[in-house]
Amino acid sequence: MAAHPPSPSDGFPDIHAAGEAALLIRFGADASQPVRAAVAAFDAALRADPPPGTVETVPTIASVLLRFDPELAAPDRVEAACRDRLARGGWYDAPPPPGRRRWVWPVMYGGADGPELDPVADRAGLRPDQLVDAHAGRPLPVLMLGFAPGLAYVGGLGPAFDLPRRADIAAEVPTGAVLVAIRQTVLPATPIPTGWWRIGRAVARNFDPAADPPFRIGPFDEVVFEPVAAARAGGARARMAAP
Amino acid sequence: MTGLEIVVLTGPASVQDRGRPGWQRWGVPEGGALDPFALAEGQALLGNGPDAAALEMPGAGGRFRARSALIVATSGAAMALTVDGVVRGWRETLALAPGAVLEIGAVRDGAVGYLHLQGGIDAPVELGARSAHRRAGIGTIPRPGDVLHPLGTGGAAGRALARPDCFDRRLIRAMWGPQSALFDDATRARFAAEAWTATPRRDRQGMRIAAAGGPLTADAGLRALSDAVVAGDVQVPGDGVPAVLLADRQPTGGYPRIATVIAADLPALVQMPAGARFGFRIVDRDTALAARRAWRRAIAALPGRVRAGGAALLHGANLIGGVVRGDEGEESAREDQDADRP
């Protein structure tokens, strides 16, 4: 983690053209808290007052993509508008944007739902129940959504989860799989191939195209994993909690 | 009974429209037609609106049976086409009588063809679009026995458009991107100077391209922090064989991207058959914008270029011929590409 917020001397933030119809604004090269704060605040600022021609903004771990229609707004002007905003400063110590939510996300750990709970615990020198304790029960930050619809990358895990991706790729893991590696949790909402370790299954799915809204966990939200026994999973519901 | 019944599908067909921008922050691929120009050709031929959906047919089509009198159109890559056994021309509107059998075979010129119905295909709108995304379970992946229903009625047979010259384009313009600096000078120079070949390893997510000089140098440890991906990004995975990311690209990616193909040239790349050889030319943003404007103007001009050239075909002629093969492409990007060819 950076000892101090990234600064112009590190080259951040910087702006790059990503094709002729998008700009990528980068705030750092890691997932440190100041970088994530800057991404969240800048994304919120763009959404609150979109530059002309804005199509959408896509916040990720350390950057924000601004897609625009270059026939509605000249890229030079959009870029200048972004530079003006960046120059106002304060991004790296900005408070969380309004609207951030905390989700309680019930998970059935181990067993057939989480066949790799035991090997992951072994690698960490923990019992399976200790690994569950290290994963559940406290708010963890959503780093971004990506790869597939509704798939959330959740950070904030400790050294017990500092394990590499597996050498082999599982052809497909089921919807709701709870996957861990590199101190992150991934929550796929559709079946995906993966090289991450499957330790459980969530009772909720973060993508339902027929629902309104189709997604629940969003960028910059927080997630609290809640262990639930498989026998009681039918009664468990994902829900919002007061921060 | 109405609509067009799917009897057999011989390729990975899917319903596609303009796609669903606006959901990328939720992890949703934009999707949409691989060749937006070809999609627009079909809209122009039938007078459909810009939101109309078509059946996208990479590589091969299938057999279809009209359950009622229908007007349909074809566009994009030309494919072998017969109606009740009679050979018909591509990029035309066709009248199908009830019971008529439409046979769409293998691609002959390009890579991805489209079949359009009057008013567009009636498919559920999900997240603002009718485009299907196979892996995500969004939208309509048709199967034999399904019936495609038109959203409109009427229409006129015998309308035709000329073959666009993007099928002949073999110099693809690209811009350096945010991650180009992760590659050393020699690798970037190779990317710009190489003789590239379109490979058969392709789907709606991306197409692999092979360099005559072998794979690009890809440091196994070279993994950028995941950020948002845009259409046309040229991703270099560990094996050094780049993939140009297309409509169903993942919304975020961790493999470094060396460059981005400009929007105006993406259809030309998509329509290259396997084995086609091509080169990249690195351009600046102003050049990319000028090309984009010319491309958008060419799309806007399509309705005015529709000709009643197919009428003779109703009486057995097989090819469009010179009637509609005028100089339709004066605003095409080909001229300035050729002028700059090294």
Coordinates of C-alpha atoms in Angstrom, one line a residue:
Chain A
M1 CA 0.0 0.0 0.0
A2 CA 1.3 3.5 -0.8
A3 CA 2.6 5.3 2.2
H4 CA 1.2 8.5 0.8
P5 CA -1.5 9.2 -1.8
P6 CA -0.3 9.0 -5.4
S7 CA 0.7 12.4 -6.6
P8 CA 1.6 14.1 -9.9
S9 CA 5.2 13.1 -9.2
D10 CA 4.1 9.5 -9.5
G11 CA 2.4 10.4 -12.8
F12 CA -1.1 10.0 -11.3
P13 CA -3.7 10.9 -12.0
D14 CA -3.3 10.6 -15.7
I15 CA -5.6 10.7 -18.7
H16 CA -5.3 8.5 -21.8
A17 CA -7.4 8.2 -24.9
A18 CA -8.9 4.7 -25.1
G19 CA -9.9 4.7 -28.8
E20 CA -11.4 7.8 -30.2
A21 CA -14.6 7.6 -28.1
A22 CA -13.3 7.1 -24.5
L23 CA -10.9 8.4 -22.0
L24 CA -9.3 6.4 -19.2
I25 CA -8.5 8.4 -16.1
R26 CA -6.1 6.5 -13.8
F27 CA -5.5 7.3 -10.2
G28 CA -2.9 4.8 -9.3
A29 CA -1.4 1.3 -9.9
D30 CA -2.8 -0.5 -6.9
A31 CA -6.0 -1.1 -4.9
S32 CA -5.0 1.0 -1.9
Q33 CA -7.6 2.9 0.0
P34 CA -6.7 6.4 -1.3
V35 CA -6.8 5.2 -4.9
R36 CA -10.2 3.6 -4.4
A37 CA -11.5 6.7 -2.7
A38 CA -10.3 8.8 -5.7
V39 CA -12.0 6.4 -8.2
A40 CA -15.2 6.5 -6.3
A41 CA -15.3 10.2 -5.9
F42 CA -14.3 11.0 -9.5
D43 CA -16.9 8.5 -10.8
A44 CA -19.6 10.1 -8.6
A45 CA -18.6 13.6 -9.8
L46 CA -18.8 12.6 -13.5
R47 CA -22.2 11.0 -12.9
A48 CA -23.6 14.0 -11.0
D49 CA -22.5 16.4 -13.7
P50 CA -21.7 14.5 -16.9
P51 CA -19.5 16.2 -19.5
P52 CA -21.3 16.8 -22.8
G53 CA -21.8 13.6 -24.9
T54 CA -21.2 11.2 -22.0
V55 CA -22.4 7.6 -22.7
E56 CA -21.4 6.0 -19.5
T57 CA -18.6 5.8 -16.8
V58 CA -17.0 2.6 -15.8
P59 CA -15.1 2.6 -12.5
T60 CA -12.6 -0.2 -11.9
I61 CA -10.0 -0.8 -9.2
A62 CA -7.8 2.2 -9.9
S63 CA -9.3 4.0 -12.9
V64 CA -12.5 5.4 -14.4
L65 CA -13.4 5.0 -18.1
L66 CA -15.4 7.8 -19.6
R67 CA -17.2 6.8 -22.8
F68 CA -18.6 9.6 -24.9
D69 CA -20.0 10.3 -28.3
P70 CA -17.3 12.3 -30.2
E71 CA -20.0 13.6 -32.6
L72 CA -21.7 15.3 -29.6
A73 CA -18.6 16.6 -27.9
A74 CA -15.0 17.0 -29.2
P75 CA -12.6 14.7 -27.3
D76 CA -10.2 17.6 -26.7
R77 CA -13.0 19.5 -24.8
V78 CA -14.1 16.4 -22.9
E79 CA -10.5 15.8 -21.9
A80 CA -10.0 19.5 -20.9
A81 CA -13.2 19.2 -18.7
C82 CA -11.7 16.1 -17.0
R83 CA -8.4 17.9 -16.4
D84 CA -10.2 20.9 -14.9
R85 CA -12.0 18.6 -12.4
L86 CA -8.8 16.7 -11.5
A87 CA -7.0 20.0 -10.8
R88 CA -9.6 20.8 -8.1
G89 CA -7.8 18.1 -6.0
G90 CA -8.9 16.3 -2.9
W91 CA -9.7 13.1 -4.8
Y92 CA -7.5 10.8 -2.8
D93 CA -8.9 11.7 0.6
A94 CA -12.5 12.2 -0.6
P95 CA -15.2 10.7 1.6
P96 CA -17.2 7.7 0.2
P97 CA -19.8 8.9 -2.4
P98 CA -23.4 9.1 -1.2
G99 CA -25.6 6.1 -1.9
R100 CA -23.0 3.5 -0.8
R101 CA -24.8 0.4 0.5
R102 CA -23.8 -2.4 2.8
W103 CA -25.1 -5.9 1.8
V104 CA -25.4 -8.9 4.1
W105 CA -24.7 -11.8 1.8
P106 CA -25.5 -15.3 3.2
V107 CA -23.0 -18.0 2.2
M108 CA -23.1 -21.8 2.6
Y109 CA -19.4 -22.6 3.2
G110 CA -17.7 -25.9 2.5
G111 CA -19.2 -29.2 1.5
A112 CA -20.4 -29.7 -2.0
D113 CA -21.0 -25.9 -2.3
G114 CA -17.4 -25.1 -1.4
P115 CA -15.2 -28.1 -2.2
E116 CA -12.0 -26.1 -1.8
L117 CA -12.7 -24.7 1.7
D118 CA -10.5 -27.4 3.3
P119 CA -7.5 -27.1 1.0
V120 CA -7.6 -23.3 1.2
A121 CA -7.7 -23.6 5.0
D122 CA -4.9 -26.1 5.0
R123 CA -2.7 -23.7 3.0
A124 CA -3.3 -21.0 5.5
G125 CA -2.7 -23.3 8.5
L126 CA -6.2 -22.8 9.7
R127 CA -9.2 -25.1 10.5
P128 CA -12.0 -24.7 8.0
D129 CA -14.2 -23.0 10.6
Q130 CA -11.4 -20.5 11.3
L131 CA -11.1 -19.7 7.6
V132 CA -14.9 -19.0 7.5
D133 CA -14.4 -16.7 10.5
A134 CA -11.7 -14.9 8.6
H135 CA -13.9 -14.5 5.5
A136 CA -17.3 -13.6 7.1
G137 CA -18.7 -11.2 9.6
R138 CA -17.1 -7.9 8.7
P139 CA -17.7 -5.3 5.9
L140 CA -15.5 -5.8 2.9
P141 CA -15.2 -3.2 0.0
V142 CA -16.4 -4.0 -3.5
L143 CA -13.4 -3.2 -5.8
M144 CA -15.4 -3.3 -9.1
L145 CA -17.9 -5.3 -11.1
G146 CA -16.5 -6.8 -14.3
F147 CA -15.7 -9.9 -16.4
A148 CA -19.4 -10.9 -16.6
P149 CA -22.8 -9.4 -15.7
G150 CA -23.1 -8.7 -11.9
L151 CA -19.8 -10.3 -11.1
A152 CA -18.4 -8.5 -8.1
Y153 CA -14.7 -8.3 -7.0
V154 CA -14.6 -7.8 -3.2
G155 CA -11.4 -6.9 -1.5
G156 CA -10.2 -6.5 2.1
L157 CA -9.3 -10.1 3.0
G158 CA -6.3 -10.9 5.2
P159 CA -3.2 -13.0 4.7
A160 CA -5.1 -16.3 5.0
F161 CA -6.4 -15.6 1.5
D162 CA -3.2 -14.5 0.0
L163 CA -3.1 -17.5 -2.3
P164 CA -2.4 -17.6 -6.1
R165 CA -5.0 -18.6 -8.7
R166 CA -5.0 -22.3 -9.3
A167 CA -2.9 -23.7 -12.2
D168 CA -5.9 -25.4 -13.6
I169 CA -9.1 -23.7 -14.8
A170 CA -12.4 -25.2 -13.7
A171 CA -14.5 -25.4 -16.9
E172 CA -17.5 -23.9 -15.2
V173 CA -18.5 -23.1 -11.7
P174 CA -22.2 -22.6 -10.8
T175 CA -24.0 -19.4 -10.4
G176 CA -23.6 -18.1 -6.8
A177 CA -20.1 -19.7 -6.3
V178 CA -18.0 -17.9 -3.8
L179 CA -14.4 -17.8 -5.1
V180 CA -11.2 -16.6 -3.4
A181 CA -7.6 -15.8 -4.4
I182 CA -5.1 -12.9 -4.1
R183 CA -6.9 -11.6 -1.0
Q184 CA -10.1 -11.1 -3.0
T185 CA -13.5 -12.7 -3.2
V186 CA -15.2 -13.0 -6.6
L187 CA -19.0 -13.5 -6.7
P188 CA -20.0 -14.7 -10.2
A189 CA -23.7 -14.2 -11.1
T190 CA -23.5 -16.3 -14.2
P191 CA -21.7 -19.6 -14.8
I192 CA -18.0 -18.9 -15.6
P193 CA -14.8 -20.8 -16.1
T194 CA -12.4 -19.9 -13.3
G195 CA -9.0 -20.6 -11.8
W196 CA -10.0 -19.3 -8.4
W197 CA -10.7 -21.4 -5.3
R198 CA -14.4 -22.2 -4.6
I199 CA -15.1 -22.1 -0.8
G200 CA -18.9 -21.7 -0.7
R201 CA -22.1 -20.7 -2.4
A202 CA -24.2 -17.6 -1.9
V203 CA -27.9 -18.0 -1.6
A204 CA -28.4 -14.8 -3.7
R205 CA -27.4 -14.0 -7.3
N206 CA -26.3 -10.5 -8.2
F207 CA -27.9 -10.6 -11.6
D208 CA -31.5 -11.2 -12.6
P209 CA -32.3 -9.6 -16.0
A210 CA -36.0 -9.9 -15.2
A211 CA -35.7 -8.0 -11.9
D212 CA -35.8 -4.2 -11.5
P213 CA -33.1 -3.3 -10.8
P214 CA -31.3 -6.3 -12.2
F215 CA -28.3 -5.9 -9.9
R216 CA -27.9 -5.4 -6.1
I217 CA -24.3 -5.2 -5.2
G218 CA -22.8 -2.3 -7.0
P219 CA -19.4 -0.6 -7.4
F220 CA -18.2 0.9 -4.1
D221 CA -20.7 -1.0 -2.0
E222 CA -19.7 -3.1 1.0
V223 CA -20.4 -6.8 1.5
V224 CA -20.7 -8.7 4.8
F225 CA -20.6 -12.5 4.3
E226 CA -22.9 -14.3 6.6
P227 CA -22.4 -18.1 7.2
V228 CA -25.5 -20.1 6.8
A229 CA -26.1 -23.8 7.2
A230 CA -27.2 -25.5 4.0
A231 CA -30.3 -26.8 5.8
R232 CA -31.3 -23.3 6.6
A233 CA -30.3 -21.7 3.3
G234 CA -33.9 -21.7 2.1
G235 CA -34.8 -19.1 4.7
A236 CA -31.7 -16.9 4.2
R237 CA -32.0 -13.7 2.2
A238 CA -29.5 -11.2 1.0
R239 CA -30.4 -7.8 2.4
M240 CA -29.2 -4.3 3.0
A241 CA -27.8 -3.4 6.4
A242 CA -27.2 -0.1 8.1
P243 CA -23.5 0.9 7.7
Chain B
M1 CA -49.4 -19.0 -38.5
T2 CA -46.9 -16.3 -39.2
G3 CA -43.2 -15.7 -39.1
L4 CA -40.1 -17.4 -40.3
E5 CA -39.5 -20.9 -38.8
I6 CA -35.9 -22.0 -38.2
V7 CA -35.5 -25.5 -39.6
V8 CA -31.7 -25.9 -39.4
L9 CA -29.0 -23.7 -38.1
T10 CA -25.5 -24.5 -39.4
G11 CA -23.6 -21.7 -37.6
P12 CA -23.6 -20.0 -34.2
A13 CA -26.5 -17.6 -35.0
S14 CA -27.9 -15.1 -32.5
V15 CA -30.3 -12.2 -32.5
Q16 CA -28.4 -8.9 -32.4
D17 CA -29.2 -5.2 -32.5
R18 CA -27.1 -2.1 -31.7
G19 CA -26.2 -3.5 -28.3
R20 CA -26.6 -2.2 -24.8
P21 CA -24.1 0.6 -23.8
G22 CA -24.6 1.9 -20.3
W23 CA -24.3 -1.3 -18.3
Q24 CA -20.6 -1.8 -18.4
R25 CA -20.1 -0.6 -14.8
W26 CA -22.4 -3.6 -13.8
G27 CA -20.1 -6.0 -15.7
V28 CA -22.4 -6.3 -18.7
P29 CA -20.8 -6.6 -22.1
E30 CA -22.1 -4.1 -24.6
G31 CA -22.8 -6.8 -27.3
G32 CA -24.6 -5.8 -30.5
A33 CA -23.9 -6.7 -34.1
L34 CA -20.3 -7.6 -34.8
D35 CA -20.6 -5.5 -38.0
P36 CA -22.7 -2.4 -37.3
F37 CA -22.4 -1.3 -40.9
A38 CA -24.0 -4.6 -42.1
L39 CA -26.7 -4.1 -39.5
A40 CA -27.4 -0.7 -40.9
E41 CA -27.5 -2.1 -44.5
G42 CA -30.4 -4.3 -43.5
Q43 CA -32.2 -1.4 -41.8
A44 CA -31.8 0.7 -44.9
L45 CA -33.0 -2.1 -47.3
L46 CA -36.2 -2.6 -45.2
G47 CA -36.7 0.9 -44.0
N48 CA -36.3 -0.4 -40.4
G49 CA -35.4 1.9 -37.5
P50 CA -32.0 1.9 -36.0
D51 CA -33.1 -0.2 -33.0
A52 CA -34.3 -3.2 -35.2
A53 CA -32.7 -6.5 -34.4
A54 CA -31.5 -9.0 -37.0
L55 CA -30.2 -12.6 -37.1
E56 CA -26.4 -12.6 -37.1
M57 CA -24.9 -15.6 -38.8
P58 CA -21.1 -16.0 -38.5
G59 CA -19.7 -18.4 -41.0
A60 CA -22.9 -20.1 -42.1
G61 CA -26.7 -19.7 -41.9
G62 CA -29.3 -22.4 -42.1
R63 CA -32.6 -23.4 -43.5
F64 CA -35.7 -21.3 -42.8
R65 CA -39.4 -21.7 -43.8
A66 CA -41.8 -18.9 -44.2
R67 CA -45.1 -19.5 -42.3
S68 CA -46.7 -16.5 -43.9
A69 CA -45.9 -14.1 -46.7
L70 CA -42.8 -12.2 -45.6
I71 CA -40.3 -9.6 -46.8
V72 CA -36.8 -10.3 -45.7
A73 CA -33.3 -8.9 -46.4
T74 CA -29.7 -10.0 -46.2
S75 CA -26.6 -8.0 -45.5
G76 CA -23.0 -8.3 -44.4
A77 CA -20.9 -11.1 -45.7
A78 CA -22.4 -12.7 -48.8
M79 CA -23.5 -16.3 -48.2
A80 CA -24.8 -18.9 -50.6
L81 CA -28.6 -18.1 -50.9
T82 CA -31.5 -19.9 -52.5
V83 CA -35.3 -19.5 -52.2
D84 CA -37.1 -22.8 -53.1
G85 CA -33.9 -23.9 -54.8
V86 CA -33.5 -20.8 -57.0
V87 CA -30.2 -18.9 -56.5
R88 CA -30.7 -15.3 -55.3
G89 CA -28.5 -12.3 -54.8
W90 CA -27.1 -11.1 -51.5
R91 CA -27.8 -7.6 -49.9
E92 CA -31.3 -7.5 -51.3
T93 CA -34.9 -7.7 -50.1
L94 CA -36.7 -10.9 -51.0
A95 CA -40.5 -11.8 -51.0
L96 CA -41.1 -15.2 -49.4
A97 CA -44.5 -16.8 -50.2
P98 CA -46.1 -18.9 -47.4
G99 CA -44.2 -22.2 -47.3
A100 CA -41.1 -20.9 -49.2
V101 CA -37.8 -22.4 -48.0
L102 CA -34.9 -20.0 -47.6
E103 CA -31.5 -21.7 -47.6
I104 CA -28.5 -19.8 -46.4
G105 CA -25.3 -21.7 -46.8
A106 CA -21.6 -21.0 -46.1
V107 CA -20.1 -17.5 -46.3
R108 CA -18.5 -16.7 -49.6
D109 CA -17.3 -13.1 -49.2
G110 CA -16.5 -11.9 -45.7
A111 CA -17.2 -13.6 -42.4
V112 CA -20.5 -12.6 -40.9
G113 CA -23.9 -12.3 -42.6
Y114 CA -27.2 -11.0 -41.4
L115 CA -30.8 -11.9 -42.1
H116 CA -33.4 -9.1 -41.4
L117 CA -37.2 -9.2 -41.1
Q118 CA -39.5 -6.3 -41.8
G119 CA -39.6 -4.1 -38.8
G120 CA -36.8 -6.1 -37.1
I121 CA -37.0 -9.4 -35.2
D122 CA -39.5 -9.5 -32.3
A123 CA -37.3 -10.5 -29.4
P124 CA -37.6 -9.5 -25.7
V125 CA -35.8 -6.3 -24.7
E126 CA -33.4 -7.0 -21.8
L127 CA -31.3 -4.3 -20.3
G128 CA -32.4 -2.0 -23.1
A129 CA -31.5 -4.2 -26.1
R130 CA -32.5 -7.3 -28.0
S131 CA -28.9 -8.4 -28.4
A132 CA -28.2 -11.9 -27.2
H133 CA -25.2 -12.8 -25.0
R134 CA -24.8 -16.5 -24.9
R135 CA -22.7 -16.9 -21.7
A136 CA -24.7 -14.4 -19.7
G137 CA -28.0 -15.9 -20.7
I138 CA -29.2 -12.6 -22.0
G139 CA -31.5 -12.4 -25.0
T140 CA -32.4 -14.9 -27.7
I141 CA -30.2 -17.7 -29.0
P142 CA -32.5 -19.2 -31.6
R143 CA -32.8 -23.0 -32.1
P144 CA -34.3 -25.2 -34.7
G145 CA -38.1 -25.1 -34.4
D146 CA -38.1 -21.5 -33.1
V147 CA -40.0 -19.0 -35.2
L148 CA -38.7 -15.5 -35.8
H149 CA -41.5 -13.0 -35.9
P150 CA -41.3 -9.6 -37.7
L151 CA -42.2 -6.5 -35.8
G152 CA -43.4 -4.8 -39.0
T153 CA -45.6 -5.6 -42.0
G154 CA -45.4 -4.8 -45.7
G155 CA -42.2 -3.9 -47.4
A156 CA -41.0 -4.2 -50.9
A157 CA -39.0 -7.0 -52.7
G158 CA -36.3 -6.3 -55.2
R159 CA -34.4 -3.6 -53.4
A160 CA -30.6 -3.9 -53.3
L161 CA -27.4 -2.3 -52.0
A162 CA -24.0 -2.5 -53.5
R163 CA -21.2 -4.5 -51.9
P164 CA -19.4 -2.1 -49.5
D165 CA -15.7 -1.8 -50.1
C166 CA -14.8 -2.5 -46.5
F167 CA -14.6 -6.1 -47.6
D168 CA -11.5 -5.3 -49.5
R169 CA -9.8 -3.2 -46.9
R170 CA -6.5 -4.7 -45.7
L171 CA -5.0 -1.9 -43.8
I172 CA -6.6 -1.5 -40.4
R173 CA -6.1 1.7 -38.4
A174 CA -5.4 1.6 -34.7
M175 CA -4.5 4.1 -31.9
W176 CA -2.0 3.5 -29.1
G177 CA -3.8 3.2 -25.8
P178 CA -3.4 3.6 -22.1
Q179 CA -1.4 0.3 -21.8
S180 CA 0.8 0.6 -24.9
A181 CA 3.7 1.8 -22.7
L182 CA 3.7 -1.6 -21.0
F183 CA 5.2 -2.9 -24.2
D184 CA 8.8 -2.1 -25.1
D185 CA 9.6 -0.1 -28.2
A186 CA 10.6 -3.2 -30.3
T187 CA 7.3 -4.9 -29.6
R188 CA 5.3 -1.8 -30.5
A189 CA 7.3 -1.4 -33.7
R190 CA 6.7 -5.0 -34.6
F191 CA 3.0 -4.6 -34.0
A192 CA 2.8 -1.7 -36.4
A193 CA 5.0 -3.2 -39.1
E194 CA 4.0 -6.9 -39.0
A195 CA 2.2 -8.8 -41.7
W196 CA -0.9 -10.0 -39.8
T197 CA -3.2 -12.9 -40.6
A198 CA -6.8 -13.3 -39.4
T199 CA -7.1 -16.7 -37.8
P200 CA -10.2 -19.0 -37.5
R201 CA -9.9 -18.7 -33.7
R202 CA -12.8 -16.2 -33.3
D203 CA -16.2 -15.7 -31.7
R204 CA -18.3 -12.8 -30.7
Q205 CA -15.9 -12.0 -27.9
G206 CA -12.8 -11.6 -30.0
M207 CA -10.6 -12.7 -32.9
R208 CA -7.1 -13.9 -32.7
I209 CA -4.6 -12.5 -35.2
A210 CA -1.2 -14.0 -36.0
A211 CA 2.0 -12.2 -36.9
A212 CA 4.1 -13.6 -39.7
G213 CA 7.1 -13.2 -37.5
G214 CA 5.6 -15.3 -34.7
P215 CA 4.0 -14.4 -31.4
L216 CA 4.7 -11.0 -29.8
T217 CA 6.9 -10.9 -26.8
A218 CA 4.6 -11.3 -23.8
D219 CA 6.3 -11.2 -20.5
A220 CA 4.5 -13.7 -18.3
G221 CA 4.6 -11.3 -15.4
L222 CA 3.1 -8.6 -17.4
R223 CA -0.3 -8.2 -16.0
A224 CA -1.9 -4.8 -15.7
L225 CA -4.4 -3.9 -13.0
S226 CA -7.8 -4.8 -14.4
D227 CA -9.5 -1.8 -16.0
A228 CA -12.3 -1.2 -18.5
V229 CA -12.1 -2.6 -22.0
V230 CA -13.3 -0.8 -25.1
A231 CA -14.3 -2.3 -28.5
G232 CA -11.3 -2.9 -30.7
D233 CA -8.8 -3.3 -27.9
V234 CA -5.9 -5.5 -29.0
Q235 CA -5.2 -7.7 -26.0
V236 CA -1.9 -9.6 -25.8
P237 CA -2.3 -12.8 -23.7
G238 CA 0.5 -14.9 -22.4
D239 CA 1.0 -16.8 -25.6
G240 CA 1.7 -13.6 -27.5
V241 CA -1.0 -14.2 -30.1
P242 CA -3.2 -11.0 -29.8
A243 CA -6.9 -11.0 -29.7
V244 CA -8.9 -8.0 -31.1
L245 CA -11.8 -7.6 -28.6
L246 CA -15.3 -7.4 -30.3
A247 CA -18.9 -6.9 -29.3
D248 CA -19.2 -9.5 -26.5
R249 CA -15.8 -8.6 -25.0
Q250 CA -15.4 -8.8 -21.3
P251 CA -16.2 -5.4 -19.7
T252 CA -12.9 -5.5 -17.8
G253 CA -9.6 -7.1 -18.5
G254 CA -6.3 -7.8 -16.9
Y255 CA -4.2 -8.8 -19.9
P256 CA -2.3 -5.8 -21.3
R257 CA -3.7 -4.2 -24.5
I258 CA -1.2 -2.9 -27.0
A259 CA -3.5 -0.8 -29.2
T260 CA -7.1 -0.1 -30.1
V261 CA -8.6 -0.6 -33.6
I262 CA -10.6 2.5 -34.5
A263 CA -14.4 2.2 -34.8
A264 CA -14.5 2.9 -38.5
D265 CA -12.2 0.0 -39.3
L266 CA -13.6 -2.7 -36.9
P267 CA -16.2 -3.9 -39.5
A268 CA -13.5 -4.5 -42.1
L269 CA -11.5 -6.5 -39.6
V270 CA -14.5 -8.5 -38.4
Q271 CA -15.4 -9.4 -42.0
M272 CA -11.9 -10.8 -42.8
P273 CA -12.1 -14.5 -43.6
A274 CA -9.6 -16.8 -41.9
G275 CA -6.4 -16.5 -43.7
A276 CA -6.8 -12.9 -44.8
R277 CA -3.6 -10.9 -44.5
F278 CA -3.6 -7.4 -43.3
G279 CA -1.5 -4.7 -41.7
F280 CA -2.0 -2.1 -39.0
R281 CA -1.4 1.6 -39.3
I282 CA -1.1 3.6 -36.1
V283 CA -3.1 6.9 -36.4
D284 CA -3.7 9.8 -34.0
R285 CA -7.1 10.6 -32.5
D286 CA -7.9 13.3 -35.1
T287 CA -7.5 10.8 -37.9
A288 CA -9.6 8.3 -36.1
L289 CA -12.3 10.9 -35.6
A290 CA -12.3 11.9 -39.2
A291 CA -12.6 8.3 -40.2
R292 CA -15.5 7.9 -37.7
R293 CA -17.3 10.8 -39.1
A294 CA -16.9 9.5 -42.7
W295 CA -18.1 6.1 -41.5
R296 CA -21.2 7.6 -39.8
R297 CA -22.0 9.6 -42.9
A298 CA -21.7 6.5 -45.0
I299 CA -24.2 4.7 -42.7
A300 CA -26.6 7.7 -42.8
A301 CA -26.4 7.7 -46.6
L302 CA -27.4 4.0 -46.9
P303 CA -31.1 4.5 -47.3
G304 CA -30.5 6.9 -50.3
R305 CA -28.3 4.2 -51.9
V306 CA -31.0 1.5 -52.0
R307 CA -31.8 0.7 -55.6
A308 CA -34.6 -1.2 -57.2
G309 CA -31.8 -3.4 -58.7
G310 CA -33.0 -6.8 -57.6
A311 CA -36.1 -6.8 -59.7
A312 CA -34.4 -8.7 -62.6
L313 CA -33.5 -11.4 -60.1
L314 CA -37.1 -12.3 -59.7
H315 CA -36.9 -13.6 -63.2
G316 CA -33.9 -15.7 -62.7
A317 CA -30.8 -13.6 -63.0
N318 CA -28.2 -14.6 -60.4
L319 CA -26.1 -11.6 -59.7
I320 CA -26.8 -8.0 -59.0
G321 CA -24.6 -6.9 -61.9
G322 CA -23.7 -3.4 -62.8
V323 CA -27.0 -1.8 -62.0
V324 CA -26.1 -1.0 -58.4
R325 CA -22.4 -1.3 -58.7
G326 CA -21.8 2.4 -59.1
D327 CA -19.2 4.3 -57.3
E328 CA -21.0 4.3 -54.0
G329 CA -18.1 4.6 -51.7
E330 CA -16.6 8.0 -52.3
E331 CA -16.5 8.7 -48.6
S332 CA -15.0 5.4 -47.7
A333 CA -11.9 5.3 -45.7
R334 CA -10.1 3.2 -48.3
E335 CA -8.7 6.0 -50.4
D336 CA -6.9 7.7 -47.6
Q337 CA -5.7 4.3 -46.4
D338 CA -4.2 3.4 -49.7
A339 CA -2.6 6.8 -50.0
D340 CA -0.8 6.1 -46.7
R341 CA 0.2 2.6 -47.4
P342 CA 3.9 2.2 -46.7

